[in-house]
mmCIF file of C-alpha atoms in Angstrom:
data_model
loop_
_atom_site.group_PDB
_atom_site.id
_atom_site.type_symbol
_atom_site.label_atom_id
_atom_site.label_comp_id
_atom_site.label_asym_id
_atom_site.label_seq_id
_atom_site.Cartn_x
_atom_site.Cartn_y
_atom_site.Cartn_z
ATOM 1 C CA MET A 24 54.455 -1.770 27.721
ATOM 2 C CA THR A 25 51.746 -3.388 29.807
ATOM 3 C CA THR A 26 52.401 -3.723 33.505
ATOM 4 C CA TYR A 27 50.579 -6.007 35.888
ATOM 5 C CA GLY A 28 49.953 -5.660 39.599
ATOM 6 C CA THR A 29 51.284 -8.130 42.131
ATOM 7 C CA ARG A 30 49.366 -10.634 44.206
ATOM 8 C CA THR A 31 49.383 -10.241 47.947
ATOM 9 C CA GLY A 32 52.550 -11.759 49.335
ATOM 10 C CA GLU A 33 54.414 -11.821 46.041
ATOM 11 C CA ALA A 34 57.543 -9.879 45.391
ATOM 12 C CA PRO A 35 57.157 -6.517 43.661
ATOM 13 C CA GLY A 36 57.335 -6.928 39.918
ATOM 14 C CA ALA A 37 55.753 -10.381 39.920
ATOM 15 C CA LEU A 38 52.952 -10.802 37.422
ATOM 16 C CA ALA A 39 49.391 -11.019 38.718
ATOM 17 C CA GLY A 40 47.936 -13.909 36.787
ATOM 18 C CA PRO A 41 49.016 -15.194 33.423
ATOM 19 C CA ALA A 42 50.224 -12.791 30.790
ATOM 20 C CA PRO A 43 47.897 -12.402 27.812
ATOM 21 C CA VAL A 44 48.637 -14.997 25.141
ATOM 22 C CA ASN A 45 48.045 -12.615 22.212
ATOM 23 C CA PRO A 46 47.909 -9.042 23.459
ATOM 24 C CA PRO A 47 46.423 -6.661 20.897
ATOM 25 C CA SER A 48 49.031 -5.002 18.746
ATOM 26 C CA PRO A 49 48.892 -1.212 18.571
ATOM 27 C CA ASP A 50 50.481 -1.481 15.115
ATOM 28 C CA ASP A 51 47.769 -3.707 13.679
ATOM 29 C CA MET A 52 45.697 -2.759 10.666
ATOM 30 C CA ASP A 53 41.969 -2.299 10.307
ATOM 31 C CA VAL A 54 40.186 -2.359 6.943
ATOM 32 C CA VAL A 55 36.678 -1.030 6.369
ATOM 33 C CA SER A 56 34.817 -1.350 3.075
ATOM 34 C CA ARG A 57 31.687 0.565 2.211
ATOM 35 C CA GLN A 58 29.732 1.903 -0.734
ATOM 36 C CA LEU A 59 30.120 5.571 -1.599
ATOM 37 C CA ASP A 60 28.242 7.058 -4.523
ATOM 38 C CA GLY A 61 28.342 3.832 -6.528
ATOM 39 C CA HIS A 62 31.983 3.108 -5.760
ATOM 40 C CA ALA A 63 33.694 0.727 -3.381
ATOM 41 C CA LEU A 64 35.623 2.712 -0.755
ATOM 42 C CA VAL A 65 38.250 0.687 1.097
ATOM 43 C CA THR A 66 39.813 2.483 4.065
ATOM 44 C CA ALA A 67 42.885 1.074 5.801
ATOM 45 C CA THR A 68 44.099 2.208 9.211
ATOM 46 C CA GLY A 69 47.384 1.208 10.850
ATOM 47 C CA GLU A 70 50.322 -0.628 9.312
ATOM 48 C CA VAL A 71 50.247 -2.499 6.018
ATOM 49 C CA ASP A 72 52.958 -5.128 6.218
ATOM 50 C CA VAL A 73 53.529 -8.791 5.419
ATOM 51 C CA ASP A 74 51.096 -9.830 8.171
ATOM 52 C CA THR A 75 48.274 -7.417 7.324
ATOM 53 C CA ALA A 76 48.579 -7.036 3.539
ATOM 54 C CA PRO A 77 46.446 -10.134 2.804
ATOM 55 C CA ARG A 78 43.498 -8.515 4.611
ATOM 56 C CA LEU A 79 43.851 -5.389 2.490
ATOM 57 C CA GLN A 80 44.103 -7.513 -0.663
ATOM 58 C CA ALA A 81 40.953 -9.435 0.333
ATOM 59 C CA ALA A 82 39.030 -6.194 0.893
ATOM 60 C CA LEU A 83 40.080 -4.894 -2.520
ATOM 61 C CA ASP A 84 39.196 -8.211 -4.162
ATOM 62 C CA ASP A 85 35.732 -7.980 -2.592
ATOM 63 C CA SER A 86 34.940 -4.780 -4.498
ATOM 64 C CA HIS A 87 33.148 -7.073 -7.003
ATOM 65 C CA GLY A 88 34.324 -5.304 -10.119
ATOM 66 C CA GLN A 89 33.237 -1.844 -9.002
ATOM 67 C CA ALA A 90 35.385 1.218 -9.388
ATOM 68 C CA CYS A 91 37.439 1.274 -6.216
ATOM 69 C CA LEU A 92 38.801 4.080 -4.081
ATOM 70 C CA LEU A 93 41.538 3.084 -1.636
ATOM 71 C CA ASP A 94 42.004 5.459 1.290
ATOM 72 C CA LEU A 95 45.493 5.161 2.810
ATOM 73 C CA THR A 96 45.433 8.472 4.699
ATOM 74 C CA ARG A 97 45.298 6.636 8.045
ATOM 75 C CA VAL A 98 48.083 4.190 7.226
ATOM 76 C CA SER A 99 51.255 4.792 9.217
ATOM 77 C CA PHE A 100 53.524 2.243 7.505
ATOM 78 C CA LEU A 101 53.625 0.557 4.092
ATOM 79 C CA ASP A 102 56.187 -2.118 3.290
ATOM 80 C CA SER A 103 56.896 -4.155 0.157
ATOM 81 C CA ALA A 104 53.936 -6.472 0.828
ATOM 82 C CA GLY A 105 51.658 -3.424 0.886
ATOM 83 C CA LEU A 106 53.216 -2.103 -2.314
ATOM 84 C CA ALA A 107 52.591 -5.499 -3.926
ATOM 85 C CA VAL A 108 48.918 -5.210 -2.954
ATOM 86 C CA LEU A 109 48.779 -1.810 -4.679
ATOM 87 C CA VAL A 110 50.345 -3.219 -7.855
ATOM 88 C CA THR A 111 47.974 -6.204 -7.893
ATOM 89 C CA ALA A 112 44.909 -4.054 -7.236
ATOM 90 C CA HIS A 113 46.002 -1.609 -9.943
ATOM 91 C CA SER A 114 46.433 -4.453 -12.453
ATOM 92 C CA HIS A 115 43.019 -5.931 -11.649
ATOM 93 C CA ALA A 116 41.364 -2.514 -11.903
ATOM 94 C CA GLU A 117 43.032 -1.759 -15.235
ATOM 95 C CA ALA A 118 41.857 -5.111 -16.602
ATOM 96 C CA ARG A 119 38.286 -4.065 -15.724
ATOM 97 C CA ARG A 120 38.893 -0.607 -17.212
ATOM 98 C CA GLU A 121 38.085 0.894 -13.808
ATOM 99 C CA PRO A 122 41.272 2.522 -12.516
ATOM 100 C CA LEU A 123 42.153 2.186 -8.867
ATOM 101 C CA ARG A 124 42.155 5.592 -7.193
ATOM 102 C CA VAL A 125 44.447 5.839 -4.179
ATOM 103 C CA VAL A 126 43.973 8.527 -1.556
ATOM 104 C CA VAL A 127 47.175 9.406 0.274
ATOM 105 C CA ASP A 128 48.244 12.557 2.065
ATOM 106 C CA SER A 129 51.435 14.048 0.616
ATOM 107 C CA ASN A 130 52.851 14.340 4.160
ATOM 108 C CA SER A 131 52.073 10.726 5.033
ATOM 109 C CA PRO A 132 54.865 8.196 5.615
ATOM 110 C CA VAL A 133 53.100 6.068 2.998
ATOM 111 C CA ILE A 134 53.922 8.380 0.108
ATOM 112 C CA ARG A 135 57.685 7.821 0.410
ATOM 113 C CA PRO A 136 57.718 4.097 -0.539
ATOM 114 C CA ILE A 137 55.225 4.811 -3.322
ATOM 115 C CA GLU A 138 57.534 7.487 -4.752
ATOM 116 C CA ILE A 139 60.756 5.489 -4.294
ATOM 117 C CA THR A 140 59.325 2.576 -6.271
ATOM 118 C CA GLY A 141 57.946 4.823 -9.017
ATOM 119 C CA LEU A 142 54.360 3.814 -8.312
ATOM 120 C CA ASP A 143 53.412 7.484 -8.035
ATOM 121 C CA VAL A 144 53.749 7.594 -11.834
ATOM 122 C CA VAL A 145 51.593 4.487 -12.338
ATOM 123 C CA LEU A 146 48.880 4.893 -9.682
ATOM 124 C CA ARG A 147 46.216 7.572 -9.684
ATOM 125 C CA LEU A 148 46.915 9.419 -6.443
ATOM 126 C CA TYR A 149 44.595 11.922 -4.768
ATOM 127 C CA HIS A 150 44.812 13.966 -1.574
ATOM 128 C CA THR A 151 41.227 13.426 -0.399
ATOM 129 C CA VAL A 152 38.405 10.942 -0.878
ATOM 130 C CA ASP A 153 36.264 13.748 -2.311
ATOM 131 C CA GLU A 154 38.921 14.550 -4.920
ATOM 132 C CA ALA A 155 39.171 10.871 -5.921
ATOM 133 C CA LEU A 156 35.387 10.544 -6.044
ATOM 134 C CA ASP A 157 35.073 13.649 -8.236
ATOM 135 C CA ALA A 158 37.630 12.208 -10.646
ATOM 136 C CA ALA A 159 35.843 8.856 -10.678
ATOM 137 C CA ASN A 160 32.544 10.539 -11.519
ATOM 138 C CA GLN A 161 33.947 12.442 -14.500
ATOM 139 C CA PRO A 162 32.979 11.077 -17.904
ATOM 140 C CA PRO A 163 35.810 9.230 -19.661
ATOM 141 C CA ARG A 164 37.902 11.236 -22.065
ATOM 142 C CA PRO A 165 37.538 10.332 -25.744
#
């Protein structure tokens, strides 16, 4: 909770100046995309929910057909909108014959909704970016 000081002569507890119109949310999400060894690495941090899921979807769509690694190890919350992004990204990747590789810590709160929905059977899950990258660099099996 943000507290504000008082102006001289005002009663204690009065706000000093106008309250921020849109204070930054500590539960917001940040998405960073970069190239890593010929792959698109998309890293999300924060909460993936109905408000933030479109940004994650846009970042995944911007991988321009490259093999994509999605790092969710810094995500603290994943709701149904986030799960829908995973399903959509998986479908697009499969259509390109470049499977989506999802990095998620087994102790993360994100793994629970993935397991409950059965997506852990469908998605390719890895514990670290290095592990996902190693798997992506392996030649395809005949």
